[in-house]
Amino acid sequence: MSVQPIVISAALGPRVAAFTCRIDGRPAAVVNTRISVNPIMRTQAAMALLCAGVDAAQTMGALDGVRS
């Protein structure tokens, strides 16, 4: 059984796409809500999620309004 990541979306401002960490060995990420309208920020958030070991496609697809 794989460990499910903790993913939260929040308004982080115009310069932060996402940040990641581990909480009790579980990957956690906060993703900026602006990724739904900003393709550069979307790419940066996807890279942060991938580097943290989170399935970026599934996570970003689950967030409302995110399109490739």
PDB file of C-alpha atoms in Angstrom:
ATOM      1  CA  MET A   1       0.000   0.000   0.000  1.00  0.00           C
ATOM      2  CA  SER A   2       1.450   3.352  -1.015  1.00  0.00           C
ATOM      3  CA  VAL A   3       1.398   6.385   1.216  1.00  0.00           C
ATOM      4  CA  GLN A   4      -1.183   8.972   0.115  1.00  0.00           C
ATOM      5  CA  PRO A   5       0.189  12.522  -0.112  1.00  0.00           C
ATOM      6  CA  ILE A   6      -1.343  15.505   1.629  1.00  0.00           C
ATOM      7  CA  VAL A   7      -2.178  18.181  -0.955  1.00  0.00           C
ATOM      8  CA  ILE A   8      -3.721  21.560  -0.180  1.00  0.00           C
ATOM      9  CA  SER A   9      -4.476  24.423  -2.555  1.00  0.00           C
ATOM     10  CA  ALA A  10      -4.190  28.001  -1.302  1.00  0.00           C
ATOM     11  CA  ALA A  11      -3.608  31.516  -2.600  1.00  0.00           C
ATOM     12  CA  LEU A  12       0.163  31.811  -2.189  1.00  0.00           C
ATOM     13  CA  GLY A  13       0.648  35.055  -4.103  1.00  0.00           C
ATOM     14  CA  PRO A  14       2.079  35.775  -7.550  1.00  0.00           C
ATOM     15  CA  ARG A  15       5.572  34.338  -7.041  1.00  0.00           C
ATOM     16  CA  VAL A  16       5.152  30.948  -5.339  1.00  0.00           C
ATOM     17  CA  ALA A  17       3.847  28.032  -7.418  1.00  0.00           C
ATOM     18  CA  ALA A  18       4.025  25.368  -4.709  1.00  0.00           C
ATOM     19  CA  PHE A  19       6.028  24.182  -1.767  1.00  0.00           C
ATOM     20  CA  THR A  20       6.535  20.691  -0.502  1.00  0.00           C
ATOM     21  CA  CYS A  21       7.679  18.922   2.645  1.00  0.00           C
ATOM     22  CA  ARG A  22       7.252  15.619   4.493  1.00  0.00           C
ATOM     23  CA  ILE A  23       5.012  15.213   7.517  1.00  0.00           C
ATOM     24  CA  ASP A  24       5.666  11.986   9.417  1.00  0.00           C
ATOM     25  CA  GLY A  25       7.232  10.472   6.295  1.00  0.00           C
ATOM     26  CA  ARG A  26       4.254  11.405   4.144  1.00  0.00           C
ATOM     27  CA  PRO A  27       4.749  13.820   1.225  1.00  0.00           C
ATOM     28  CA  ALA A  28       2.823  17.064   1.632  1.00  0.00           C
ATOM     29  CA  ALA A  29       2.337  19.939  -0.795  1.00  0.00           C
ATOM     30  CA  VAL A  30       0.653  23.321  -0.897  1.00  0.00           C
ATOM     31  CA  VAL A  31      -0.198  24.334  -4.460  1.00  0.00           C
ATOM     32  CA  ASN A  32      -1.040  27.883  -5.519  1.00  0.00           C
ATOM     33  CA  THR A  33      -4.591  28.397  -6.788  1.00  0.00           C
ATOM     34  CA  ARG A  34      -3.178  30.538  -9.622  1.00  0.00           C
ATOM     35  CA  ILE A  35      -1.941  27.433 -11.447  1.00  0.00           C
ATOM     36  CA  SER A  36      -5.366  27.179 -13.066  1.00  0.00           C
ATOM     37  CA  VAL A  37      -4.743  30.355 -15.091  1.00  0.00           C
ATOM     38  CA  ASN A  38      -0.950  30.669 -15.290  1.00  0.00           C
ATOM     39  CA  PRO A  39       0.831  28.055 -17.448  1.00  0.00           C
ATOM     40  CA  ILE A  40       4.332  28.984 -16.221  1.00  0.00           C
ATOM     41  CA  MET A  41       3.262  28.606 -12.613  1.00  0.00           C
ATOM     42  CA  ARG A  42       1.490  25.330 -13.511  1.00  0.00           C
ATOM     43  CA  THR A  43       4.751  23.919 -14.890  1.00  0.00           C
ATOM     44  CA  GLN A  44       6.685  25.030 -11.808  1.00  0.00           C
ATOM     45  CA  ALA A  45       4.104  23.441  -9.507  1.00  0.00           C
ATOM     46  CA  ALA A  46       4.210  20.193 -11.483  1.00  0.00           C
ATOM     47  CA  MET A  47       8.005  20.026 -11.142  1.00  0.00           C
ATOM     48  CA  ALA A  48       7.791  20.663  -7.390  1.00  0.00           C
ATOM     49  CA  LEU A  49       5.215  17.887  -7.002  1.00  0.00           C
ATOM     50  CA  LEU A  50       7.259  15.434  -9.086  1.00  0.00           C
ATOM     51  CA  CYS A  51      10.431  16.159  -7.109  1.00  0.00           C
ATOM     52  CA  ALA A  52       8.523  15.520  -3.880  1.00  0.00           C
ATOM     53  CA  GLY A  53       7.317  12.151  -5.151  1.00  0.00           C
ATOM     54  CA  VAL A  54       3.696  13.173  -5.689  1.00  0.00           C
ATOM     55  CA  ASP A  55       1.748  12.097  -8.789  1.00  0.00           C
ATOM     56  CA  ALA A  56       1.509  15.559 -10.380  1.00  0.00           C
ATOM     57  CA  ALA A  57      -0.930  14.595 -13.143  1.00  0.00           C
ATOM     58  CA  GLN A  58      -3.471  13.091 -10.774  1.00  0.00           C
ATOM     59  CA  THR A  59      -3.072  15.851  -8.188  1.00  0.00           C
ATOM     60  CA  MET A  60      -3.281  18.762 -10.585  1.00  0.00           C
ATOM     61  CA  GLY A  61      -6.122  17.142 -12.499  1.00  0.00           C
ATOM     62  CA  ALA A  62      -8.094  16.855  -9.282  1.00  0.00           C
ATOM     63  CA  LEU A  63      -7.784  20.556  -8.558  1.00  0.00           C
ATOM     64  CA  ASP A  64     -10.755  22.432  -9.935  1.00  0.00           C
ATOM     65  CA  GLY A  65     -10.095  24.350 -13.137  1.00  0.00           C
ATOM     66  CA  VAL A  66      -6.609  23.026 -13.928  1.00  0.00           C
ATOM     67  CA  ARG A  67      -6.223  22.187 -17.595  1.00  0.00           C
ATOM     68  CA  SER A  68      -3.196  21.173 -19.631  1.00  0.00           C
TER      69      SER A  68
END
